[in-house]
Structure formats: C-alpha cells, structure tokens
C-alpha cells in the first residue's frame, strides 16, 4: 500500500442483493472496487393463518461480515465503514439485546388499511404538516400501527432500522441515523427530531410504547463507534463505523455529479426516487395532495421527491417468465423493446397492485384494458410498456417537484442501476424535455464512502466539493431530448387528466 490515500468500505444493501464496495481516496478522486456481493430477498413464512414476508437478516449480516473481512484483507486496513440500505423496515430487540424474529418486509400485506386507521386519530393533513411524508402504506408509522398487539412488539425494548441494526451488531452502539429515520413518519421534518404528534398517536390509540423503543437520532457523518470482534470482521476490527446518509437514496443524492444547483435527480433501481434538493421542506396542502415527500438529507438538506415503483416491475416480469421456462436476457430484451413503437401502451406504475411480488405482465395487461388500451402481448412489448410508463412517471414527478418547490430545473441526473439502461435514459430526456446525465451507477456506495471519508478527516468541504470529487471520478453519459414532447404530454393527460 502506498502512502497518501485512505480506504473506506461501503456496505450497500438493496432489495435483491447486498455489496461491500471499497473506495480509495487519492488525488481528489475516489476509486471503487467491489469486495463482495451476496443475495437478498424476501422469505415467506406462515404466521397466524397467513404468509408473512420477512427479510433473512442473519444471512444478510453474514454477507456483510465476509465482505468486510475481504475488503480489509485486500487493502491491509479500513479507515472507516458505513452502511446504507432501503428504508422503513426495522428489527426489534428484547431486554437482553437479542433480535425478536426476522424483520418484516415492507411489501408484506399487513399494512393494508393501516394509513386510514391512523388517520382516524391523526388526520393526514395534520400528520403531513409535521412529518412532510408521502403516504405509503409501508411507512414505519403504519407498520407499527398494524403490529399493535403483536407479542414481539410487546416484548421489545429497542427498535432499530436496518442499517442501525447491523451497526449495533458491529459496534454494540444503538443510534438512529436521521436520513433513514425521516422515512419512518416519526420525525418532525423541520425540527429534525422525533415528532411528538406521531409518537402520541402510536402510544395512545394503538398502545405502542414507541418512545421507549427509539434510540437517539444522529446526523449523517456521526462516528458511531469502532467495529468489534476481530474473529468476525478480521482486519476491519477497530475501524470506525460512520452513520452515513444511511437511506440509500440519501447516499445516492450525495453522489449526483451536479455542477449547478438547478438539477433534479432520479435514483433509479428497484425503486425510483425522483425529486429535487432543497434547503427547507415543502409542507403545503398542494404538496400533500400531490403525494410528495420531504426526506432529510446530508448537510441539513431536504430531499423533496416522489417514490415511483421503479425497475421492480421489469425484474418481477423477468422472474415470472423465468418461472414459466422463458429465460430473458435483459440487454436483448431492451434492444427489442426499443423497436416497439413509443407509447403503444403506458400505465401508472404507481398503481398499488404493482407493490407485492407477482405476475407483473398480467397486472400490466389488466391495467391496460381498464384504461382502454391494447395490452402488451410479447415480452418486448411488456418491457416497452414498463420503460415508457417509468419515463412518463419521471416526467410527472420532475415537473411537479419544480412547480411545487419553486426550484428551477435545467438538467436531470440519473444515478443507480437504471443509469445503465440507455433506453430508459433517452426516453426520460424525451419525456421531460430536459437533458439527462447518467451516472454513476454505484451512486449510493460512492455517496456513502464520501460521507465516511469526510467524517474521519480524509477529505473536507461541503456537498458541492463532494460532488466535484464524484464528477472527477466518474464517466457519465449525456442524453439530449430527441424531439417533440407533445406525444408525452398527451399520454400524461390520458393517465392523469
């Protein structure tokens, strides 16, 4: 190892896989290398007369430990570690600090009707005025309301979101990182504290003693503690764990290689998070009616965005075909989809029927018929329907985010796995009428690494400086709008009159 550089490990956990990626900081650039990759996914378990979707958190943790050992062995040391993951899901610990069962997966059906039940006690408008959060049935506040009366919840003494749970196992320290906590519906988005009004409704009508379960909130960039257990993490033992922007979107937005402030972002993967970066939340009635969310970001920022169902719909379609004996190569599928006429069929991908796992081609066909369209019949037509529909939803979210926040948008930055999808990137430029800059693909991991590096003194500067490092380290591709936006405007009016 040469002098003059530092090495940081990002644990980046997604709904279908987890990775440990190292970042070497040298000469104003970050050089990344994947140390390990391991599978992730829901496991259905019978419980109380129905199947419940869980995460296999111990398998995930085993992958994290192996990845950290490999990363440390490859570089000789780790100067810090950070964890980011999906949001809202949590583990419960008993009085001895032991896990009370596998965390429930946010796609589980237990929260059906939970928002409406909560709103009987705390009306939606009053809740939005406090937490500024888009109503999603899987928000943690609704998960806890749905779990009211459960034996596990009654026995619990601590509640930790997924990155914080893994961090506790690595360090023995309990904390709630703020960017991820802001997705729970339990945070006052302006004060950046736990929200009394939301805690009160859980403790009163629902009998959930949530104040006693929640750990202290910490801002991104807080050093939580050193990694313990050399037998578990090898040479990574002693490395400081940093509470990065532990919601993967918060980490990804740090890695937007923007050179001006007037940008929108799309963090595109299993989910697509589409919005703008602000200094203050937008909690107007118009914003609530449009179902926009205010999630907290790094350096006191606000991620003003809408959740869009994302490439989950396409990956579930592939899984459905595979189970039927029809293996589909994704690059070939997208190449054939590009030859399907644009906007032959487009649907609202945020329709709730797309949330649970299942037969997405059948659901797309059902929705197409309901909206008076010819349903897609081939795999290429299904893929084109998904990608066109995503581009339309991106158009809607970008334009509404700009209008509702008053922020000018000159360019759209797409980060994450979707940035490799050239058809999606071009259609997004066509639909929005704005240039799209695609990359980096590993946005969440890079943002994770840079927040770590700054926290331990390896680099300094504000978000603009971190983004300059990303821009210097990343090859991006620019897509210009290719023509008339009127077909997209007409399709938009058909879906959302």
mmCIF file with all atom_site columns, C-alpha atoms in Angstrom, residues 295-476:
data_model
loop_
_atom_site.group_PDB
_atom_site.id
_atom_site.type_symbol
_atom_site.label_atom_id
_atom_site.label_alt_id
_atom_site.label_comp_id
_atom_site.label_asym_id
_atom_site.label_entity_id
_atom_site.label_seq_id
_atom_site.pdbx_PDB_ins_code
_atom_site.Cartn_x
_atom_site.Cartn_y
_atom_site.Cartn_z
_atom_site.occupancy
_atom_site.B_iso_or_equiv
_atom_site.pdbx_formal_charge
_atom_site.auth_seq_id
_atom_site.auth_comp_id
_atom_site.auth_asym_id
_atom_site.auth_atom_id
_atom_site.pdbx_PDB_model_num
ATOM 1   C CA . UNK A 1 295 ? -36.992 13.247  3.407   1.00 0.00 ? 295 UNK A CA 1
ATOM 2   C CA . UNK A 1 296 ? -33.943 14.586  5.175   1.00 0.00 ? 296 UNK A CA 1
ATOM 3   C CA . UNK A 1 297 ? -30.557 14.638  3.513   1.00 0.00 ? 297 UNK A CA 1
ATOM 4   C CA . UNK A 1 298 ? -26.891 15.173  4.252   1.00 0.00 ? 298 UNK A CA 1
ATOM 5   C CA . UNK A 1 299 ? -25.724 18.607  5.469   1.00 0.00 ? 299 UNK A CA 1
ATOM 6   C CA . UNK A 1 300 ? -29.161 19.797  6.539   1.00 0.00 ? 300 UNK A CA 1
ATOM 7   C CA . UNK A 1 301 ? -30.740 19.351  3.114   1.00 0.00 ? 301 UNK A CA 1
ATOM 8   C CA . UNK A 1 302 ? -34.199 18.083  2.226   1.00 0.00 ? 302 UNK A CA 1
ATOM 9   C CA . UNK A 1 303 ? -34.860 15.502  -0.484  1.00 0.00 ? 303 UNK A CA 1
ATOM 10  C CA . UNK A 1 304 ? -38.168 16.643  -1.934  1.00 0.00 ? 304 UNK A CA 1
ATOM 11  C CA . UNK A 1 305 ? -39.315 13.719  -4.032  1.00 0.00 ? 305 UNK A CA 1
ATOM 12  C CA . UNK A 1 306 ? -41.890 11.178  -5.062  1.00 0.00 ? 306 UNK A CA 1
ATOM 13  C CA . UNK A 1 307 ? -41.405 7.423   -4.865  1.00 0.00 ? 307 UNK A CA 1
ATOM 14  C CA . UNK A 1 308 ? -42.001 5.749   -8.232  1.00 0.00 ? 308 UNK A CA 1
ATOM 15  C CA . UNK A 1 309 ? -42.390 1.975   -8.366  1.00 0.00 ? 309 UNK A CA 1
ATOM 16  C CA . UNK A 1 310 ? -39.185 1.559   -10.391 1.00 0.00 ? 310 UNK A CA 1
ATOM 17  C CA . UNK A 1 311 ? -37.484 -1.270  -12.257 1.00 0.00 ? 311 UNK A CA 1
ATOM 18  C CA . UNK A 1 312 ? -39.027 -3.732  -9.792  1.00 0.00 ? 312 UNK A CA 1
ATOM 19  C CA . UNK A 1 313 ? -41.890 -4.115  -12.279 1.00 0.00 ? 313 UNK A CA 1
ATOM 20  C CA . UNK A 1 314 ? -39.483 -5.239  -15.009 1.00 0.00 ? 314 UNK A CA 1
ATOM 21  C CA . UNK A 1 315 ? -37.418 -7.521  -12.770 1.00 0.00 ? 315 UNK A CA 1
ATOM 22  C CA . UNK A 1 316 ? -40.583 -9.198  -11.465 1.00 0.00 ? 316 UNK A CA 1
ATOM 23  C CA . UNK A 1 317 ? -41.718 -9.674  -15.072 1.00 0.00 ? 317 UNK A CA 1
ATOM 24  C CA . UNK A 1 318 ? -38.430 -11.421 -15.799 1.00 0.00 ? 318 UNK A CA 1
ATOM 25  C CA . UNK A 1 319 ? -38.907 -13.619 -12.746 1.00 0.00 ? 319 UNK A CA 1
ATOM 26  C CA . UNK A 1 320 ? -42.420 -14.551 -13.909 1.00 0.00 ? 320 UNK A CA 1
ATOM 27  C CA . UNK A 1 321 ? -41.139 -15.508 -17.373 1.00 0.00 ? 321 UNK A CA 1
ATOM 28  C CA . UNK A 1 322 ? -38.250 -17.469 -15.849 1.00 0.00 ? 322 UNK A CA 1
ATOM 29  C CA . UNK A 1 323 ? -40.626 -19.499 -13.693 1.00 0.00 ? 323 UNK A CA 1
ATOM 30  C CA . UNK A 1 324 ? -42.549 -20.354 -16.864 1.00 0.00 ? 324 UNK A CA 1
ATOM 31  C CA . UNK A 1 325 ? -39.383 -21.595 -18.566 1.00 0.00 ? 325 UNK A CA 1
ATOM 32  C CA . UNK A 1 326 ? -38.772 -18.457 -20.619 1.00 0.00 ? 326 UNK A CA 1
ATOM 33  C CA . UNK A 1 327 ? -35.334 -17.080 -19.728 1.00 0.00 ? 327 UNK A CA 1
ATOM 34  C CA . UNK A 1 328 ? -34.946 -13.472 -20.935 1.00 0.00 ? 328 UNK A CA 1
ATOM 35  C CA . UNK A 1 329 ? -31.618 -11.716 -21.419 1.00 0.00 ? 329 UNK A CA 1
ATOM 36  C CA . UNK A 1 330 ? -32.111 -8.112  -20.283 1.00 0.00 ? 330 UNK A CA 1
ATOM 37  C CA . UNK A 1 331 ? -29.878 -6.332  -22.852 1.00 0.00 ? 331 UNK A CA 1
ATOM 38  C CA . UNK A 1 332 ? -31.530 -8.298  -25.681 1.00 0.00 ? 332 UNK A CA 1
ATOM 39  C CA . UNK A 1 333 ? -34.977 -7.581  -24.228 1.00 0.00 ? 333 UNK A CA 1
ATOM 40  C CA . UNK A 1 334 ? -34.312 -3.841  -24.083 1.00 0.00 ? 334 UNK A CA 1
ATOM 41  C CA . UNK A 1 335 ? -32.875 -3.836  -27.597 1.00 0.00 ? 335 UNK A CA 1
ATOM 42  C CA . UNK A 1 336 ? -36.082 -5.436  -28.896 1.00 0.00 ? 336 UNK A CA 1
ATOM 43  C CA . UNK A 1 337 ? -38.200 -3.113  -26.735 1.00 0.00 ? 337 UNK A CA 1
ATOM 44  C CA . UNK A 1 338 ? -36.539 -0.105  -28.386 1.00 0.00 ? 338 UNK A CA 1
ATOM 45  C CA . UNK A 1 339 ? -38.048 -1.239  -31.706 1.00 0.00 ? 339 UNK A CA 1
ATOM 46  C CA . UNK A 1 340 ? -41.589 -1.262  -30.293 1.00 0.00 ? 340 UNK A CA 1
ATOM 47  C CA . UNK A 1 341 ? -43.438 1.982   -31.180 1.00 0.00 ? 341 UNK A CA 1
ATOM 48  C CA . UNK A 1 342 ? -43.254 4.553   -28.406 1.00 0.00 ? 342 UNK A CA 1
ATOM 49  C CA . UNK A 1 343 ? -46.224 4.879   -26.057 1.00 0.00 ? 343 UNK A CA 1
ATOM 50  C CA . UNK A 1 344 ? -48.085 1.936   -27.591 1.00 0.00 ? 344 UNK A CA 1
ATOM 51  C CA . UNK A 1 345 ? -49.238 1.230   -24.055 1.00 0.00 ? 345 UNK A CA 1
ATOM 52  C CA . UNK A 1 346 ? -48.447 3.195   -20.900 1.00 0.00 ? 346 UNK A CA 1
ATOM 53  C CA . UNK A 1 347 ? -49.860 2.819   -17.381 1.00 0.00 ? 347 UNK A CA 1
ATOM 54  C CA . UNK A 1 348 ? -49.453 4.370   -13.964 1.00 0.00 ? 348 UNK A CA 1
ATOM 55  C CA . UNK A 1 349 ? -46.646 2.268   -12.469 1.00 0.00 ? 349 UNK A CA 1
ATOM 56  C CA . UNK A 1 350 ? -47.521 3.571   -9.011  1.00 0.00 ? 350 UNK A CA 1
ATOM 57  C CA . UNK A 1 351 ? -50.774 1.644   -9.052  1.00 0.00 ? 351 UNK A CA 1
ATOM 58  C CA . UNK A 1 352 ? -50.765 -0.281  -5.735  1.00 0.00 ? 352 UNK A CA 1
ATOM 59  C CA . UNK A 1 353 ? -51.277 -3.615  -7.483  1.00 0.00 ? 353 UNK A CA 1
ATOM 60  C CA . UNK A 1 354 ? -47.601 -3.443  -8.555  1.00 0.00 ? 354 UNK A CA 1
ATOM 61  C CA . UNK A 1 355 ? -46.305 -3.314  -4.964  1.00 0.00 ? 355 UNK A CA 1
ATOM 62  C CA . UNK A 1 356 ? -46.396 -7.010  -3.952  1.00 0.00 ? 356 UNK A CA 1
ATOM 63  C CA . UNK A 1 357 ? -44.449 -9.720  -5.782  1.00 0.00 ? 357 UNK A CA 1
ATOM 64  C CA . UNK A 1 358 ? -46.340 -11.495 -8.527  1.00 0.00 ? 358 UNK A CA 1
ATOM 65  C CA . UNK A 1 359 ? -47.257 -11.727 -12.195 1.00 0.00 ? 359 UNK A CA 1
ATOM 66  C CA . UNK A 1 360 ? -46.437 -8.236  -13.461 1.00 0.00 ? 360 UNK A CA 1
ATOM 67  C CA . UNK A 1 361 ? -47.220 -8.919  -17.154 1.00 0.00 ? 361 UNK A CA 1
ATOM 68  C CA . UNK A 1 362 ? -50.756 -9.942  -16.143 1.00 0.00 ? 362 UNK A CA 1
ATOM 69  C CA . UNK A 1 363 ? -51.139 -6.844  -13.968 1.00 0.00 ? 363 UNK A CA 1
ATOM 70  C CA . UNK A 1 364 ? -49.911 -4.589  -16.771 1.00 0.00 ? 364 UNK A CA 1
ATOM 71  C CA . UNK A 1 365 ? -52.403 -6.195  -19.143 1.00 0.00 ? 365 UNK A CA 1
ATOM 72  C CA . UNK A 1 366 ? -55.221 -5.779  -16.631 1.00 0.00 ? 366 UNK A CA 1
ATOM 73  C CA . UNK A 1 367 ? -54.471 -2.094  -16.157 1.00 0.00 ? 367 UNK A CA 1
ATOM 74  C CA . UNK A 1 368 ? -54.108 -1.527  -19.906 1.00 0.00 ? 368 UNK A CA 1
ATOM 75  C CA . UNK A 1 369 ? -57.597 -2.951  -20.509 1.00 0.00 ? 369 UNK A CA 1
ATOM 76  C CA . UNK A 1 370 ? -59.029 -0.822  -17.690 1.00 0.00 ? 370 UNK A CA 1
ATOM 77  C CA . UNK A 1 371 ? -57.621 2.303   -19.370 1.00 0.00 ? 371 UNK A CA 1
ATOM 78  C CA . UNK A 1 372 ? -58.875 1.383   -22.854 1.00 0.00 ? 372 UNK A CA 1
ATOM 79  C CA . UNK A 1 373 ? -55.531 0.302   -24.329 1.00 0.00 ? 373 UNK A CA 1
ATOM 80  C CA . UNK A 1 374 ? -54.394 -2.814  -26.155 1.00 0.00 ? 374 UNK A CA 1
ATOM 81  C CA . UNK A 1 375 ? -52.430 -4.815  -23.586 1.00 0.00 ? 375 UNK A CA 1
ATOM 82  C CA . UNK A 1 376 ? -48.830 -5.758  -24.355 1.00 0.00 ? 376 UNK A CA 1
ATOM 83  C CA . UNK A 1 377 ? -48.641 -9.321  -25.624 1.00 0.00 ? 377 UNK A CA 1
ATOM 84  C CA . UNK A 1 378 ? -44.919 -10.050 -26.144 1.00 0.00 ? 378 UNK A CA 1
ATOM 85  C CA . UNK A 1 379 ? -42.033 -9.754  -23.709 1.00 0.00 ? 379 UNK A CA 1
ATOM 86  C CA . UNK A 1 380 ? -40.633 -6.827  -25.729 1.00 0.00 ? 380 UNK A CA 1
ATOM 87  C CA . UNK A 1 381 ? -43.996 -5.041  -25.582 1.00 0.00 ? 381 UNK A CA 1
ATOM 88  C CA . UNK A 1 382 ? -44.162 -5.605  -21.828 1.00 0.00 ? 382 UNK A CA 1
ATOM 89  C CA . UNK A 1 383 ? -40.663 -4.161  -21.391 1.00 0.00 ? 383 UNK A CA 1
ATOM 90  C CA . UNK A 1 384 ? -41.509 -1.180  -23.593 1.00 0.00 ? 384 UNK A CA 1
ATOM 91  C CA . UNK A 1 385 ? -44.685 -0.584  -21.595 1.00 0.00 ? 385 UNK A CA 1
ATOM 92  C CA . UNK A 1 386 ? -42.696 -0.580  -18.344 1.00 0.00 ? 386 UNK A CA 1
ATOM 93  C CA . UNK A 1 387 ? -39.973 1.747   -19.613 1.00 0.00 ? 387 UNK A CA 1
ATOM 94  C CA . UNK A 1 388 ? -42.401 4.178   -21.287 1.00 0.00 ? 388 UNK A CA 1
ATOM 95  C CA . UNK A 1 389 ? -44.509 4.194   -18.131 1.00 0.00 ? 389 UNK A CA 1
ATOM 96  C CA . UNK A 1 390 ? -41.466 4.905   -15.972 1.00 0.00 ? 390 UNK A CA 1
ATOM 97  C CA . UNK A 1 391 ? -40.404 7.780   -18.237 1.00 0.00 ? 391 UNK A CA 1
ATOM 98  C CA . UNK A 1 392 ? -43.918 9.237   -18.012 1.00 0.00 ? 392 UNK A CA 1
ATOM 99  C CA . UNK A 1 393 ? -43.870 8.987   -14.211 1.00 0.00 ? 393 UNK A CA 1
ATOM 100 C CA . UNK A 1 394 ? -40.424 10.603  -14.158 1.00 0.00 ? 394 UNK A CA 1
ATOM 101 C CA . UNK A 1 395 ? -41.763 13.452  -16.313 1.00 0.00 ? 395 UNK A CA 1
ATOM 102 C CA . UNK A 1 396 ? -44.668 13.983  -13.967 1.00 0.00 ? 396 UNK A CA 1
ATOM 103 C CA . UNK A 1 397 ? -42.524 13.903  -10.818 1.00 0.00 ? 397 UNK A CA 1
ATOM 104 C CA . UNK A 1 398 ? -39.765 16.199  -12.152 1.00 0.00 ? 398 UNK A CA 1
ATOM 105 C CA . UNK A 1 399 ? -42.221 18.822  -13.401 1.00 0.00 ? 399 UNK A CA 1
ATOM 106 C CA . UNK A 1 400 ? -44.334 18.713  -10.239 1.00 0.00 ? 400 UNK A CA 1
ATOM 107 C CA . UNK A 1 401 ? -41.284 18.870  -7.957  1.00 0.00 ? 401 UNK A CA 1
ATOM 108 C CA . UNK A 1 402 ? -40.105 22.001  -9.746  1.00 0.00 ? 402 UNK A CA 1
ATOM 109 C CA . UNK A 1 403 ? -43.551 23.590  -9.690  1.00 0.00 ? 403 UNK A CA 1
ATOM 110 C CA . UNK A 1 404 ? -44.375 22.805  -6.061  1.00 0.00 ? 404 UNK A CA 1
ATOM 111 C CA . UNK A 1 405 ? -40.957 23.781  -4.701  1.00 0.00 ? 405 UNK A CA 1
ATOM 112 C CA . UNK A 1 406 ? -40.342 26.781  -6.947  1.00 0.00 ? 406 UNK A CA 1
ATOM 113 C CA . UNK A 1 407 ? -36.936 25.406  -7.896  1.00 0.00 ? 407 UNK A CA 1
ATOM 114 C CA . UNK A 1 408 ? -35.730 25.767  -11.471 1.00 0.00 ? 408 UNK A CA 1
ATOM 115 C CA . UNK A 1 409 ? -34.563 22.527  -13.117 1.00 0.00 ? 409 UNK A CA 1
ATOM 116 C CA . UNK A 1 410 ? -32.178 22.627  -16.086 1.00 0.00 ? 410 UNK A CA 1
ATOM 117 C CA . UNK A 1 411 ? -30.899 19.038  -16.070 1.00 0.00 ? 411 UNK A CA 1
ATOM 118 C CA . UNK A 1 412 ? -31.883 15.630  -14.720 1.00 0.00 ? 412 UNK A CA 1
ATOM 119 C CA . UNK A 1 413 ? -29.201 13.444  -13.120 1.00 0.00 ? 413 UNK A CA 1
ATOM 120 C CA . UNK A 1 414 ? -29.913 9.709   -13.096 1.00 0.00 ? 414 UNK A CA 1
ATOM 121 C CA . UNK A 1 415 ? -27.834 7.605   -10.706 1.00 0.00 ? 415 UNK A CA 1
ATOM 122 C CA . UNK A 1 416 ? -28.001 3.944   -9.747  1.00 0.00 ? 416 UNK A CA 1
ATOM 123 C CA . UNK A 1 417 ? -28.523 0.824   -11.816 1.00 0.00 ? 417 UNK A CA 1
ATOM 124 C CA . UNK A 1 418 ? -31.128 2.478   -14.047 1.00 0.00 ? 418 UNK A CA 1
ATOM 125 C CA . UNK A 1 419 ? -28.433 4.805   -15.391 1.00 0.00 ? 419 UNK A CA 1
ATOM 126 C CA . UNK A 1 420 ? -27.110 1.834   -17.414 1.00 0.00 ? 420 UNK A CA 1
ATOM 127 C CA . UNK A 1 421 ? -30.472 1.468   -19.179 1.00 0.00 ? 421 UNK A CA 1
ATOM 128 C CA . UNK A 1 422 ? -29.868 3.552   -22.293 1.00 0.00 ? 422 UNK A CA 1
ATOM 129 C CA . UNK A 1 423 ? -33.461 3.228   -23.481 1.00 0.00 ? 423 UNK A CA 1
ATOM 130 C CA . UNK A 1 424 ? -34.819 4.474   -20.154 1.00 0.00 ? 424 UNK A CA 1
ATOM 131 C CA . UNK A 1 425 ? -32.345 7.370   -20.067 1.00 0.00 ? 425 UNK A CA 1
ATOM 132 C CA . UNK A 1 426 ? -33.197 8.523   -23.581 1.00 0.00 ? 426 UNK A CA 1
ATOM 133 C CA . UNK A 1 427 ? -36.938 8.208   -23.030 1.00 0.00 ? 427 UNK A CA 1
ATOM 134 C CA . UNK A 1 428 ? -36.598 10.206  -19.797 1.00 0.00 ? 428 UNK A CA 1
ATOM 135 C CA . UNK A 1 429 ? -34.915 13.013  -21.733 1.00 0.00 ? 429 UNK A CA 1
ATOM 136 C CA . UNK A 1 430 ? -37.641 12.837  -24.383 1.00 0.00 ? 430 UNK A CA 1
ATOM 137 C CA . UNK A 1 431 ? -40.456 12.796  -21.816 1.00 0.00 ? 431 UNK A CA 1
ATOM 138 C CA . UNK A 1 432 ? -39.141 15.586  -19.582 1.00 0.00 ? 432 UNK A CA 1
ATOM 139 C CA . UNK A 1 433 ? -37.765 17.738  -22.404 1.00 0.00 ? 433 UNK A CA 1
ATOM 140 C CA . UNK A 1 434 ? -34.558 18.065  -20.376 1.00 0.00 ? 434 UNK A CA 1
ATOM 141 C CA . UNK A 1 435 ? -31.049 16.676  -20.821 1.00 0.00 ? 435 UNK A CA 1
ATOM 142 C CA . UNK A 1 436 ? -30.334 13.588  -18.741 1.00 0.00 ? 436 UNK A CA 1
ATOM 143 C CA . UNK A 1 437 ? -26.862 12.922  -17.322 1.00 0.00 ? 437 UNK A CA 1
ATOM 144 C CA . UNK A 1 438 ? -26.484 9.230   -16.454 1.00 0.00 ? 438 UNK A CA 1
ATOM 145 C CA . UNK A 1 439 ? -24.060 8.001   -13.801 1.00 0.00 ? 439 UNK A CA 1
ATOM 146 C CA . UNK A 1 440 ? -22.564 6.986   -11.505 1.00 0.00 ? 440 UNK A CA 1
ATOM 147 C CA . UNK A 1 441 ? -24.053 3.510   -11.379 1.00 0.00 ? 441 UNK A CA 1
ATOM 148 C CA . UNK A 1 442 ? -22.804 2.924   -7.826  1.00 0.00 ? 442 UNK A CA 1
ATOM 149 C CA . UNK A 1 443 ? -24.211 6.209   -6.592  1.00 0.00 ? 443 UNK A CA 1
ATOM 150 C CA . UNK A 1 444 ? -25.277 5.037   -3.131  1.00 0.00 ? 444 UNK A CA 1
ATOM 151 C CA . UNK A 1 445 ? -21.912 3.383   -2.426  1.00 0.00 ? 445 UNK A CA 1
ATOM 152 C CA . UNK A 1 446 ? -19.944 6.425   -3.599  1.00 0.00 ? 446 UNK A CA 1
ATOM 153 C CA . UNK A 1 447 ? -22.039 8.822   -1.544  1.00 0.00 ? 447 UNK A CA 1
ATOM 154 C CA . UNK A 1 448 ? -21.643 6.500   1.439   1.00 0.00 ? 448 UNK A CA 1
ATOM 155 C CA . UNK A 1 449 ? -17.853 6.473   1.002   1.00 0.00 ? 449 UNK A CA 1
ATOM 156 C CA . UNK A 1 450 ? -17.522 10.254  0.672   1.00 0.00 ? 450 UNK A CA 1
ATOM 157 C CA . UNK A 1 451 ? -19.550 10.982  3.820   1.00 0.00 ? 451 UNK A CA 1
ATOM 158 C CA . UNK A 1 452 ? -17.369 8.493   5.710   1.00 0.00 ? 452 UNK A CA 1
ATOM 159 C CA . UNK A 1 453 ? -14.178 9.982   4.368   1.00 0.00 ? 453 UNK A CA 1
ATOM 160 C CA . UNK A 1 454 ? -15.190 13.486  5.385   1.00 0.00 ? 454 UNK A CA 1
ATOM 161 C CA . UNK A 1 455 ? -16.280 12.315  8.851   1.00 0.00 ? 455 UNK A CA 1
ATOM 162 C CA . UNK A 1 456 ? -12.843 10.833  9.621   1.00 0.00 ? 456 UNK A CA 1
ATOM 163 C CA . UNK A 1 457 ? -10.935 13.787  8.165   1.00 0.00 ? 457 UNK A CA 1
ATOM 164 C CA . UNK A 1 458 ? -9.699  12.218  4.932   1.00 0.00 ? 458 UNK A CA 1
ATOM 165 C CA . UNK A 1 459 ? -11.383 14.978  2.888   1.00 0.00 ? 459 UNK A CA 1
ATOM 166 C CA . UNK A 1 460 ? -13.239 18.161  3.710   1.00 0.00 ? 460 UNK A CA 1
ATOM 167 C CA . UNK A 1 461 ? -15.686 20.515  2.071   1.00 0.00 ? 461 UNK A CA 1
ATOM 168 C CA . UNK A 1 462 ? -19.402 20.914  1.532   1.00 0.00 ? 462 UNK A CA 1
ATOM 169 C CA . UNK A 1 463 ? -21.723 18.911  -0.715  1.00 0.00 ? 463 UNK A CA 1
ATOM 170 C CA . UNK A 1 464 ? -20.563 20.849  -3.761  1.00 0.00 ? 464 UNK A CA 1
ATOM 171 C CA . UNK A 1 465 ? -16.991 19.757  -3.041  1.00 0.00 ? 465 UNK A CA 1
ATOM 172 C CA . UNK A 1 466 ? -18.035 16.129  -2.577  1.00 0.00 ? 466 UNK A CA 1
ATOM 173 C CA . UNK A 1 467 ? -19.835 16.300  -5.915  1.00 0.00 ? 467 UNK A CA 1
ATOM 174 C CA . UNK A 1 468 ? -16.723 17.701  -7.575  1.00 0.00 ? 468 UNK A CA 1
ATOM 175 C CA . UNK A 1 469 ? -14.899 14.570  -6.429  1.00 0.00 ? 469 UNK A CA 1
ATOM 176 C CA . UNK A 1 470 ? -17.693 12.430  -7.909  1.00 0.00 ? 470 UNK A CA 1
ATOM 177 C CA . UNK A 1 471 ? -17.541 14.328  -11.214 1.00 0.00 ? 471 UNK A CA 1
ATOM 178 C CA . UNK A 1 472 ? -13.755 13.914  -11.380 1.00 0.00 ? 472 UNK A CA 1
ATOM 179 C CA . UNK A 1 473 ? -14.052 10.190  -10.642 1.00 0.00 ? 473 UNK A CA 1
ATOM 180 C CA . UNK A 1 474 ? -16.985 9.182   -12.851 1.00 0.00 ? 474 UNK A CA 1
ATOM 181 C CA . UNK A 1 475 ? -17.657 8.740   -16.533 1.00 0.00 ? 475 UNK A CA 1
ATOM 182 C CA . UNK A 1 476 ? -21.150 9.992   -17.304 1.00 0.00 ? 476 UNK A CA 1
#
